[in-house]
Structures are given as structure tokens and as C-alpha cells.
XYZ file of N, CA and C in Angstrom:
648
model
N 109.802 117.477 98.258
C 109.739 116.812 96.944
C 108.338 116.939 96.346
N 107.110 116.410 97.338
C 105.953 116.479 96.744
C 105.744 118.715 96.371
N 105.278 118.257 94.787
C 104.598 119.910 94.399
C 103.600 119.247 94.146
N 102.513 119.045 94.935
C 101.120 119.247 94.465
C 101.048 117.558 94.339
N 99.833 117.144 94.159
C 99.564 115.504 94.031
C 99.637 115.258 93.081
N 100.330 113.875 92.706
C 101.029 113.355 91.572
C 99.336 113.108 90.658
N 99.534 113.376 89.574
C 98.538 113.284 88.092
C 98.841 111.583 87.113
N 97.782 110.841 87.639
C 97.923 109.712 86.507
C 96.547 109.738 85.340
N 97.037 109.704 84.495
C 96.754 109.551 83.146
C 96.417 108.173 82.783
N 95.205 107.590 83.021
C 95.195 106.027 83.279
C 93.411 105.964 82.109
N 93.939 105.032 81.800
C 92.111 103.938 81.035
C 92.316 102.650 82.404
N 90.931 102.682 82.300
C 90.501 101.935 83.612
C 91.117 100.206 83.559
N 90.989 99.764 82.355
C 91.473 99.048 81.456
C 92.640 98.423 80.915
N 93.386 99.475 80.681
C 94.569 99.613 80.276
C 95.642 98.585 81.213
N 96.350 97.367 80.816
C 97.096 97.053 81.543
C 98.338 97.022 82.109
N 99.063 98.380 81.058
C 100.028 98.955 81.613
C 99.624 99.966 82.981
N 98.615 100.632 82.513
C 97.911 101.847 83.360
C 97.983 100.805 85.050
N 97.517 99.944 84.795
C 96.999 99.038 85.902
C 98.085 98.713 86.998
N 99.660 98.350 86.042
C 101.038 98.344 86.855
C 101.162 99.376 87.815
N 100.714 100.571 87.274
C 101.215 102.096 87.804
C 100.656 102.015 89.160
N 98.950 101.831 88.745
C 98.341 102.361 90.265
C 98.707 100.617 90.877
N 99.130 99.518 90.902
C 99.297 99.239 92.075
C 100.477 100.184 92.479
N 101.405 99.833 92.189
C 102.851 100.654 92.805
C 102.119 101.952 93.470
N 101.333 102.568 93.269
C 101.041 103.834 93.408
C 100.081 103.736 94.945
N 99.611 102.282 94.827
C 98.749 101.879 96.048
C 99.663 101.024 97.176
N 100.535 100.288 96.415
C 101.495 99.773 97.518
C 102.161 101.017 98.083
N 102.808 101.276 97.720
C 104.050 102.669 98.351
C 102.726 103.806 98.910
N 101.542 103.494 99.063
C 100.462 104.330 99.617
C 101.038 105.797 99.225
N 100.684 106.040 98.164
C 100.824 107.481 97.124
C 99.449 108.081 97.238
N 99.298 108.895 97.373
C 97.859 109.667 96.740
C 97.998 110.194 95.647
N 96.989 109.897 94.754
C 97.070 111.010 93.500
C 95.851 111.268 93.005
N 95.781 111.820 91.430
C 94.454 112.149 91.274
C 94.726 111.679 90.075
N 93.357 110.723 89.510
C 93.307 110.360 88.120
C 92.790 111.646 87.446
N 93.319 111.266 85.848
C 92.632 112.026 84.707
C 92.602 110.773 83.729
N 91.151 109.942 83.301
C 90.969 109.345 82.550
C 91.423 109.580 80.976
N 91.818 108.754 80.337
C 91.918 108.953 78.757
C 91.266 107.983 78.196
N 90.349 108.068 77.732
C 89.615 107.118 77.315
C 89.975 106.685 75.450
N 90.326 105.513 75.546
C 91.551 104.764 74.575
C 90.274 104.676 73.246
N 89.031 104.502 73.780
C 87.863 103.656 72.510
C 87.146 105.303 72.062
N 86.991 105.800 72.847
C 85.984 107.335 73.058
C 86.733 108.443 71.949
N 85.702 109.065 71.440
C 86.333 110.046 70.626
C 87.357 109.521 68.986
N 87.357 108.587 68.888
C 88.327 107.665 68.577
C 89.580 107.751 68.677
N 89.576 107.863 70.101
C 90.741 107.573 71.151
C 91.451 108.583 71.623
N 91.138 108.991 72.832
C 91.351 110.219 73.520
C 93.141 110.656 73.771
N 93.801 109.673 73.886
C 95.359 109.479 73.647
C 95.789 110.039 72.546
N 94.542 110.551 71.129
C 95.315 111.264 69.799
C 95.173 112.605 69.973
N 94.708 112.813 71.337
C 94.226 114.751 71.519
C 95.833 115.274 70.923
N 95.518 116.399 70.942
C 97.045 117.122 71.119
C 97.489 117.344 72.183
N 96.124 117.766 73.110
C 96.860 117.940 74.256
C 97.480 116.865 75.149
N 96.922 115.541 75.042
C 97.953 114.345 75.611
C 98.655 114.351 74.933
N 98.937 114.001 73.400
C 100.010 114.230 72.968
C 101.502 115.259 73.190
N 100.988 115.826 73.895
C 102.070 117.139 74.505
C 102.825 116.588 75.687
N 101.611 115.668 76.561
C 102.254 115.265 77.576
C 103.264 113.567 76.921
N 102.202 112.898 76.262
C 103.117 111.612 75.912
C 103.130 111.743 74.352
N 104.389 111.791 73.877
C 104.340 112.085 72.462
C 103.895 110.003 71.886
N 104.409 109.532 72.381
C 103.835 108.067 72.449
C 102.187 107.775 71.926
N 101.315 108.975 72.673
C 99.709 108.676 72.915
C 99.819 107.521 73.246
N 100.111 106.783 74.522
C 99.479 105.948 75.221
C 99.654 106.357 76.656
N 98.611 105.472 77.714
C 98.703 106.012 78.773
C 99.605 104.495 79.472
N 99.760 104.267 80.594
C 99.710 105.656 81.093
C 100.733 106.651 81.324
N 100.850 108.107 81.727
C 101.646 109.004 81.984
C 101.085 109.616 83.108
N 102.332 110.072 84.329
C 102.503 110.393 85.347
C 103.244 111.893 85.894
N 102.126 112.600 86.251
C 102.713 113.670 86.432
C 103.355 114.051 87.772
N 104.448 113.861 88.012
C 105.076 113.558 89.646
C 106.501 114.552 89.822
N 106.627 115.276 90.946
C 107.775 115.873 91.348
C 108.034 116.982 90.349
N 107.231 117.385 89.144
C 107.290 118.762 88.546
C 107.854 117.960 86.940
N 107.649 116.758 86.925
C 108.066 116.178 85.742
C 106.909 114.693 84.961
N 107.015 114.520 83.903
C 105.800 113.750 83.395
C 106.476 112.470 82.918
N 106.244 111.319 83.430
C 106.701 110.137 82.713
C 105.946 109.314 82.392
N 106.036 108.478 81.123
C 105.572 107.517 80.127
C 106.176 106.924 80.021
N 105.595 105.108 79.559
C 106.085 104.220 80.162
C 106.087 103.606 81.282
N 105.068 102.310 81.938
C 104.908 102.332 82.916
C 106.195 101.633 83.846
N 107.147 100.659 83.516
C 108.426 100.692 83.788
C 109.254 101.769 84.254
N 109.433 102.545 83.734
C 109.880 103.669 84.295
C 109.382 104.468 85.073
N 107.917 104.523 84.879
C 106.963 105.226 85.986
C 107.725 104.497 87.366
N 107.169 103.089 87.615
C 107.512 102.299 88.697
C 109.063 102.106 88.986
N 110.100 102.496 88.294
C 111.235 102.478 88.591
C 111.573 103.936 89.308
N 111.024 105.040 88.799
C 110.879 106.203 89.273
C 110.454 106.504 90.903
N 108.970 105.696 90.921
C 109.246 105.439 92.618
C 110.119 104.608 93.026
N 110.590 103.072 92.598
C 111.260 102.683 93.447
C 111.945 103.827 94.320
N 112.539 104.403 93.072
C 114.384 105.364 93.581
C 113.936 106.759 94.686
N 112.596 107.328 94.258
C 112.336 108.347 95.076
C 111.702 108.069 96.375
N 110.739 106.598 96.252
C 109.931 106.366 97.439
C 109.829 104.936 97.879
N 111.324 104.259 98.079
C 111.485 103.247 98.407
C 111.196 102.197 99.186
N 110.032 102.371 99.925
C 109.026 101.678 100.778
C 108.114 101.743 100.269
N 107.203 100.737 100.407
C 108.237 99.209 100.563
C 108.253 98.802 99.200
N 109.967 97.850 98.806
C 110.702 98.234 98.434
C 109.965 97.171 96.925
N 109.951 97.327 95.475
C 109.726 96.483 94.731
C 110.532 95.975 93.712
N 111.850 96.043 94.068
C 113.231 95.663 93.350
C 113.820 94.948 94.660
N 114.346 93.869 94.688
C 114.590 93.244 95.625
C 116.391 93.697 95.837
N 116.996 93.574 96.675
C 118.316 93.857 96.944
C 119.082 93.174 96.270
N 119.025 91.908 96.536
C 119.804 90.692 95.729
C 120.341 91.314 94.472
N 121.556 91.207 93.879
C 121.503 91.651 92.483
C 120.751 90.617 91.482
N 120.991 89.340 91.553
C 120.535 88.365 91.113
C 118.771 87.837 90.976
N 118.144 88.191 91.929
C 116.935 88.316 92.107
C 116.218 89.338 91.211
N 117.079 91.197 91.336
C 116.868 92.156 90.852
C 116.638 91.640 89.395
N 117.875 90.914 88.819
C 117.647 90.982 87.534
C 116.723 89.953 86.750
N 116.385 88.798 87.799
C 115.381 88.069 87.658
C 113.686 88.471 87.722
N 113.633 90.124 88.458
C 112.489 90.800 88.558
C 111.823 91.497 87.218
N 113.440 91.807 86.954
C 113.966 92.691 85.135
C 113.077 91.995 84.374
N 113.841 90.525 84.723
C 113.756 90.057 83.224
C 112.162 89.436 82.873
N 111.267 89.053 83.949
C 110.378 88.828 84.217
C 108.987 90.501 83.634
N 109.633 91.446 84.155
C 108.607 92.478 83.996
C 108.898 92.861 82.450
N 110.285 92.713 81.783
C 110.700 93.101 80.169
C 109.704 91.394 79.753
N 109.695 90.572 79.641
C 109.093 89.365 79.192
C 107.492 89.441 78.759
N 107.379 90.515 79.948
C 105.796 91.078 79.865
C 105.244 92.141 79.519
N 105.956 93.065 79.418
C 105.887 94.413 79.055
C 106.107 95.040 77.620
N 107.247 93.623 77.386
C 107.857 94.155 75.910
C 107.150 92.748 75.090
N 107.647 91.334 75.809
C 107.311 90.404 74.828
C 105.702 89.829 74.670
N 104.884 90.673 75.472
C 103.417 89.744 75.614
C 102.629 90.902 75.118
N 102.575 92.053 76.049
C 101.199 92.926 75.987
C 101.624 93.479 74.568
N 102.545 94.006 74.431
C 102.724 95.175 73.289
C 102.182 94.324 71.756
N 102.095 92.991 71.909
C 101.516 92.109 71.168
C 100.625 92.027 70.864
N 99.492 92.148 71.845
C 97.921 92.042 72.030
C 97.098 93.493 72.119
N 98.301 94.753 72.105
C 97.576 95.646 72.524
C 96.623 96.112 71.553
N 95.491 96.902 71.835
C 94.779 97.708 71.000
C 94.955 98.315 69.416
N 96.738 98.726 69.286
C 97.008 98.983 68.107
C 97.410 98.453 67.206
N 97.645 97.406 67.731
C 98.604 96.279 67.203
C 96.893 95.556 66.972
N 95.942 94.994 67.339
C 94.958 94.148 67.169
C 94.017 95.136 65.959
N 94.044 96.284 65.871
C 93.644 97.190 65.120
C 94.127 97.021 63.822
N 95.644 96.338 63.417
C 96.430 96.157 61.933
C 95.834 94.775 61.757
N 95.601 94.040 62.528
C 95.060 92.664 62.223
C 93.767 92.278 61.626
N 93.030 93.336 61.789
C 91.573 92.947 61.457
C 90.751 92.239 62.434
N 89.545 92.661 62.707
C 88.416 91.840 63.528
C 88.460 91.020 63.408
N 88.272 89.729 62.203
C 87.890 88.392 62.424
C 89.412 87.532 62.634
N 90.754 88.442 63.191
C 91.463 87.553 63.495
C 92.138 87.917 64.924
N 91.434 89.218 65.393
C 91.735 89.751 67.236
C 92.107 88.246 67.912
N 90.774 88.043 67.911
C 91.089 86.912 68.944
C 91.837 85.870 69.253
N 92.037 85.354 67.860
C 93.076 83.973 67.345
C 94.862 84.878 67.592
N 94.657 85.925 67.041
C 96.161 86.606 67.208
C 96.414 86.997 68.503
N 95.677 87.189 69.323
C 96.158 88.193 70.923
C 95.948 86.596 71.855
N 95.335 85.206 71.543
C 95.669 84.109 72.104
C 96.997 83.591 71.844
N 97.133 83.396 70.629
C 98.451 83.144 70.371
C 99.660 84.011 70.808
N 99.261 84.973 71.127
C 100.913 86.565 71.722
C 100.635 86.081 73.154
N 99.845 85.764 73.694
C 99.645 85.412 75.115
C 100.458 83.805 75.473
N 100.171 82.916 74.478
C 100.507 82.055 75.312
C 101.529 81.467 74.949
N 102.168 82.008 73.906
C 103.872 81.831 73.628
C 104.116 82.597 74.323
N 103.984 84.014 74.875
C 104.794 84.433 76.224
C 104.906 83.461 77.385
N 103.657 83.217 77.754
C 102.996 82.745 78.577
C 103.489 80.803 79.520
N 103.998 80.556 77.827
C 104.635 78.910 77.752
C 106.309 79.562 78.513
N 106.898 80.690 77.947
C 108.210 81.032 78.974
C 108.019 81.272 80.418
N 107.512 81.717 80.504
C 106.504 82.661 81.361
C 106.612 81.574 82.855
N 105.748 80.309 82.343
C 105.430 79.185 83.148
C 106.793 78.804 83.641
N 107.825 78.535 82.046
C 108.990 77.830 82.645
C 109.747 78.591 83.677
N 110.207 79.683 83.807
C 110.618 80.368 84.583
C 110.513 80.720 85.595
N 109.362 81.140 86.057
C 108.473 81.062 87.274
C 108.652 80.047 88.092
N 108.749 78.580 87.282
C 109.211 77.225 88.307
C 110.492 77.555 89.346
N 111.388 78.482 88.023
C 112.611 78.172 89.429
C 112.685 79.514 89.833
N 111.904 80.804 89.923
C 112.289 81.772 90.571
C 111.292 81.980 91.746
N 110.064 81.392 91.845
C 108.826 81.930 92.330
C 108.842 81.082 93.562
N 108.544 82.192 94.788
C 108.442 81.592 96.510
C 106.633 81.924 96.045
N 106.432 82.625 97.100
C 104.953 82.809 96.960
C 104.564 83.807 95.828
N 105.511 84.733 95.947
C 105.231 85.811 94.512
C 105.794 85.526 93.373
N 106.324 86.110 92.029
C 106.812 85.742 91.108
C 108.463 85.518 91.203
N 109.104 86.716 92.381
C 110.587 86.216 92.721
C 110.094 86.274 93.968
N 110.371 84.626 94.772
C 110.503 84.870 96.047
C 109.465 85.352 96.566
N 109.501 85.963 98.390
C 108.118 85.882 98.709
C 108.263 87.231 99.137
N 108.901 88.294 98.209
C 108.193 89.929 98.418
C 107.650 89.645 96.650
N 106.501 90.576 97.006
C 105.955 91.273 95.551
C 107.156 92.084 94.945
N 106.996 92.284 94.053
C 108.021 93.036 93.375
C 107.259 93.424 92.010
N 108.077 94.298 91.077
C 107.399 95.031 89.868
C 107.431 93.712 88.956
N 107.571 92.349 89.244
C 107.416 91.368 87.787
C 105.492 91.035 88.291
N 105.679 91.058 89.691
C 103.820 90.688 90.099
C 102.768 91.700 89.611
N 103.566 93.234 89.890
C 102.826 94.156 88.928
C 102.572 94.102 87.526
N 103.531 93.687 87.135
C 103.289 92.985 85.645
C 102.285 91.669 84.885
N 102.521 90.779 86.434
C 102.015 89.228 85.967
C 100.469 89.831 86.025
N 100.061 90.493 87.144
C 98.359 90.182 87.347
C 97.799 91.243 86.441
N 97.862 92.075 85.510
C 97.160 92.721 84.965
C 97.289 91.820 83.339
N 98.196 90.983 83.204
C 98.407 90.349 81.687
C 98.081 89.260 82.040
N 97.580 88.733 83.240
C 96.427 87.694 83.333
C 95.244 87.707 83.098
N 95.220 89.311 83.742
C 93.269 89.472 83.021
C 93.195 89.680 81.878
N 94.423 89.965 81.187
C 94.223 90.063 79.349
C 94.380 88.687 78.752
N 94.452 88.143 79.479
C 94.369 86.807 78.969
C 93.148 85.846 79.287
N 92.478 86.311 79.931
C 91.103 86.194 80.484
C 90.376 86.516 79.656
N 90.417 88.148 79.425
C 89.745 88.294 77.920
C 89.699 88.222 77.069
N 90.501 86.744 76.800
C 91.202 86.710 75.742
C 90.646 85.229 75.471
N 90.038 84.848 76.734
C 89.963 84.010 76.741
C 90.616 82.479 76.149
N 91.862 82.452 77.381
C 93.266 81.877 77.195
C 92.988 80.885 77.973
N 93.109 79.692 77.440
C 93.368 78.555 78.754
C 94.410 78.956 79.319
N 94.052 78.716 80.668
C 95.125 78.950 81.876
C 95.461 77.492 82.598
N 95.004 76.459 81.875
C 95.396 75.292 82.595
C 96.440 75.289 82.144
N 97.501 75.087 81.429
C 98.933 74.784 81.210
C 99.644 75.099 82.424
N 99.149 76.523 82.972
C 99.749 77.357 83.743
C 99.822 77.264 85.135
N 99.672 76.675 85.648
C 99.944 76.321 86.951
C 100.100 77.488 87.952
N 101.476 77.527 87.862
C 102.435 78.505 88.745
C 101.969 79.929 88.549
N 101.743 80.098 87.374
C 101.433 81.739 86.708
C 99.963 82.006 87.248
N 98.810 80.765 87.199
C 97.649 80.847 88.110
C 97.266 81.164 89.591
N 98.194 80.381 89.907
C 98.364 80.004 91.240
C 99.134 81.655 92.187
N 100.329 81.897 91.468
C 100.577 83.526 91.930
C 99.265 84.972 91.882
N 99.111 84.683 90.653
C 97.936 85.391 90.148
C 96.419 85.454 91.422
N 96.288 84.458 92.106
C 95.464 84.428 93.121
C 95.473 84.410 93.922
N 96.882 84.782 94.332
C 97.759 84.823 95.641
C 97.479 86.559 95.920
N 97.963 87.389 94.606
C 98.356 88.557 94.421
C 96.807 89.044 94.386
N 96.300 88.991 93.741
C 94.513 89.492 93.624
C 93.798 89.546 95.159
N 94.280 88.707 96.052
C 93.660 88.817 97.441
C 94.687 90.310 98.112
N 95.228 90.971 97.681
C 96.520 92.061 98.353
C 95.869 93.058 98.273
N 95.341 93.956 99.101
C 94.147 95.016 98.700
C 94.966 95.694 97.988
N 96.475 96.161 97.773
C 96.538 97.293 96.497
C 96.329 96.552 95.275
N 96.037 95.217 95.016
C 95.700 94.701 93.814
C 93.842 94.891 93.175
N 93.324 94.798 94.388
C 92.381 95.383 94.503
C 91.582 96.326 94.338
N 92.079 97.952 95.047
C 91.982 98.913 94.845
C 92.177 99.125 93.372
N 93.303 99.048 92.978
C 93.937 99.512 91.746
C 93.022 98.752 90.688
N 92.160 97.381 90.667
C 91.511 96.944 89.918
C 90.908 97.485 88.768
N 90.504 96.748 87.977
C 89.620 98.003 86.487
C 88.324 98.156 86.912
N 88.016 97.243 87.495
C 86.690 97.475 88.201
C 86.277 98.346 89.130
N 87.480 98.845 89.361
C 87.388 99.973 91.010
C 87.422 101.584 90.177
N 87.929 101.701 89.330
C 88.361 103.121 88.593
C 87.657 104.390 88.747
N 87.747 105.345 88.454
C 86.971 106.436 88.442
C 86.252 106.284 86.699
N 87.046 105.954 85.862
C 86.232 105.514 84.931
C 85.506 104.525 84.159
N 85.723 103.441 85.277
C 84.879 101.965 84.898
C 83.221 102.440 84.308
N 83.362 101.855 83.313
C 81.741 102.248 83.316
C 80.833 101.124 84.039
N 79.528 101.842 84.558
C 78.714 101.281 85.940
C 78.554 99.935 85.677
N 78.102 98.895 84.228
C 77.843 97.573 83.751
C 79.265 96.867 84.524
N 80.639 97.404 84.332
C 81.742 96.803 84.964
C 82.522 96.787 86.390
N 81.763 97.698 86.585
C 82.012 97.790 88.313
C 81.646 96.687 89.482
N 82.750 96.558 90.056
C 82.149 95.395 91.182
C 82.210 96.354 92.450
């Protein structure tokens, strides 16, 4: 199956990008980054030549098994099915779709809210007030839900792709500087998951393109 080591297309930053390489660090994948730098150039995602690979221009995109996918959902659904250890869709059907509905809540109803292009139509002097507010009306469901699905992780006590989701749209909410006291449960996972070295590794701080001021 493997042709050659899988190609991610990642901003160090980026908190979809961020879903990918854990999955990519849990299921212990090797690959090789190629940075796109989202601010640089004014915005390296409008090349043509990424554009060839993600007609989208966003990252990240994954070059794996002789084929390129965008979308980090599907990236991570893509390994589930090819490299199923260990496993981040739980068996349960019921659980499964509680993982769903948890990673669509975040993927579709929070970040795509706050992202870069979307804060770009808003204007500077209202970024901040608008990407607090997309955060914590997700964020108020977010809580309720979590009460009745969450063991130690977000379903139950395997990680699964909704934890890949929760801890990278926590740190955007960090920089967003979001009260997180409401949040309890969504905190409390969040610092559970950050001690897991592929949460770690995969960090923005760890990247090949962190710049040196952000590196820990």
C-alpha cells in the first residue's frame, strides 16, 4: 500500500492541519511535511500549484497511497479504514455517531466560523468580538453534550476523532481569548488529552514551521 511517505500539507497553526498530524502520530505514520504558509506571500494556499493539489486552497491536504485528500475529516476517516490501529471510531454504532456528531459540531459549526477567511470579511476592529462569539455558542453545545457522552475522553475512555477535534479548537479559543470557565468538562478533557504525547508532538509549537519566538 505504502508508495513512498505520505506528504502533509500543514500551517503549523492551522487547526484543522493540527487534527491530521495527531491521527498521523497516534496510528504512528511517518510522513514528511510541506509547509503552506496561510499569512506569507499573501497566502501560500493561493499558489497554483497548491491549488492543483486542493482546489479549496486550504490546508490541510494529504498526499497518501498515490492519491491527495482535503479536508481534514476525511483525511482521518481515510486512515481510520486503511490503518485501523488503534482504532479512532469506536465500534458501538451509537457511540460512532456520537464521535460524528461531536467532530461535525466542530469542524463545520465552530472553526469554519473563526477561520482566517471568514475573520478577513469582518474587518479588524471586529476579529475578536466575532471569532469569541463563533466559539462560545459552539462551545455552550459543546459543554452540554459532553456531560452525557464523555468517560475520560470526549466519548468514553478511548480518544477518538471528536478529541482530535476538541484540543486544537481549544487553543483557538485561547487565542481568542475565550473564557473557559463555563466549561468545565470541555477544560477538563482538553488537559487530559494535551498530556498524550501524540498531542504533543503534533503541537504548533513542535512544527517544522513554527517560527523560533513560538517554539517550546
Amino acid at each position: 500500500m505504502q508508495a513512498g511517505k505520505p506528504i502533509l500539507y500543514s500551517y503549523f497553526r492551522s487547526s484543522c492541519s493540527w487534527r491530521v498530524r495527531i491521527a498521523l502520530a497516534l496510528k504512528s505514520i511517518d510522513y514528511e511535511t510541506i509547509p503552506i504558509n496561510l499569512i506569507k506571500d499573501g497566502g501560500q494556499q493561493f499558489s497554483e500549484e497548491f491549488q492543483a493539489l486542493n482546489p479549496m486552497k486550504q490546508v490541510p491536504a494529504l498526499k497518501i497511497d498515490g492519491i491527495t485528500i482535503g479536508q481534514s475529516l476525511a483525511i482521518i476517516e481515510y486512515l481510520e479504514e486503511t490503518r485501523p490501529t488503534p482504532r479512532l471510531l469506536p465500534q458501538d454504532p451509537k457511540k460512532r455517531a456520537h464521535v460524528r456528531m461531536i467532530s461535525d459540531l466542530i469542524a463545520g459549526g465552530i472553526q469554519p466560523l473563526q477561520n482566517l477567511s471568514v475573520l478577513k470579511q469582518v474587518g479588524q476592529e471586529n476579529q475578536l468580538t466575532w471569532a469569541q462569539k463563533a466559539i462560545t455558542s459552539g462551545f455552550n453545545a459543546l459543554e452540554q453534550i459532553l456531560q452525557s457522552t464523555a468517560g475520560r475522553y470526549c466519548v468514553g475512555d478511548e480518544v477518538s476523532m471528536a478529541d482530535l477535534c476538541l484540543v486544537p479548537q481549544v487553543a483557538n479559543a485561547e487565542r481568542f481569548k475565550v473564557d473557559l470557565t463555563p466549561y468545565p468538562t470541555i477544560s477538563r478533557i482538553n488537559k487530559t488529552l494535551l498530556a498524550l504525547e501524540a498531542f504533543q508532538v503534533s503541537h504548533p509549537c513542535r512544527q517544522p514551521d513554527t517560527p523560533p519566538e513560538l517554539r517550546a
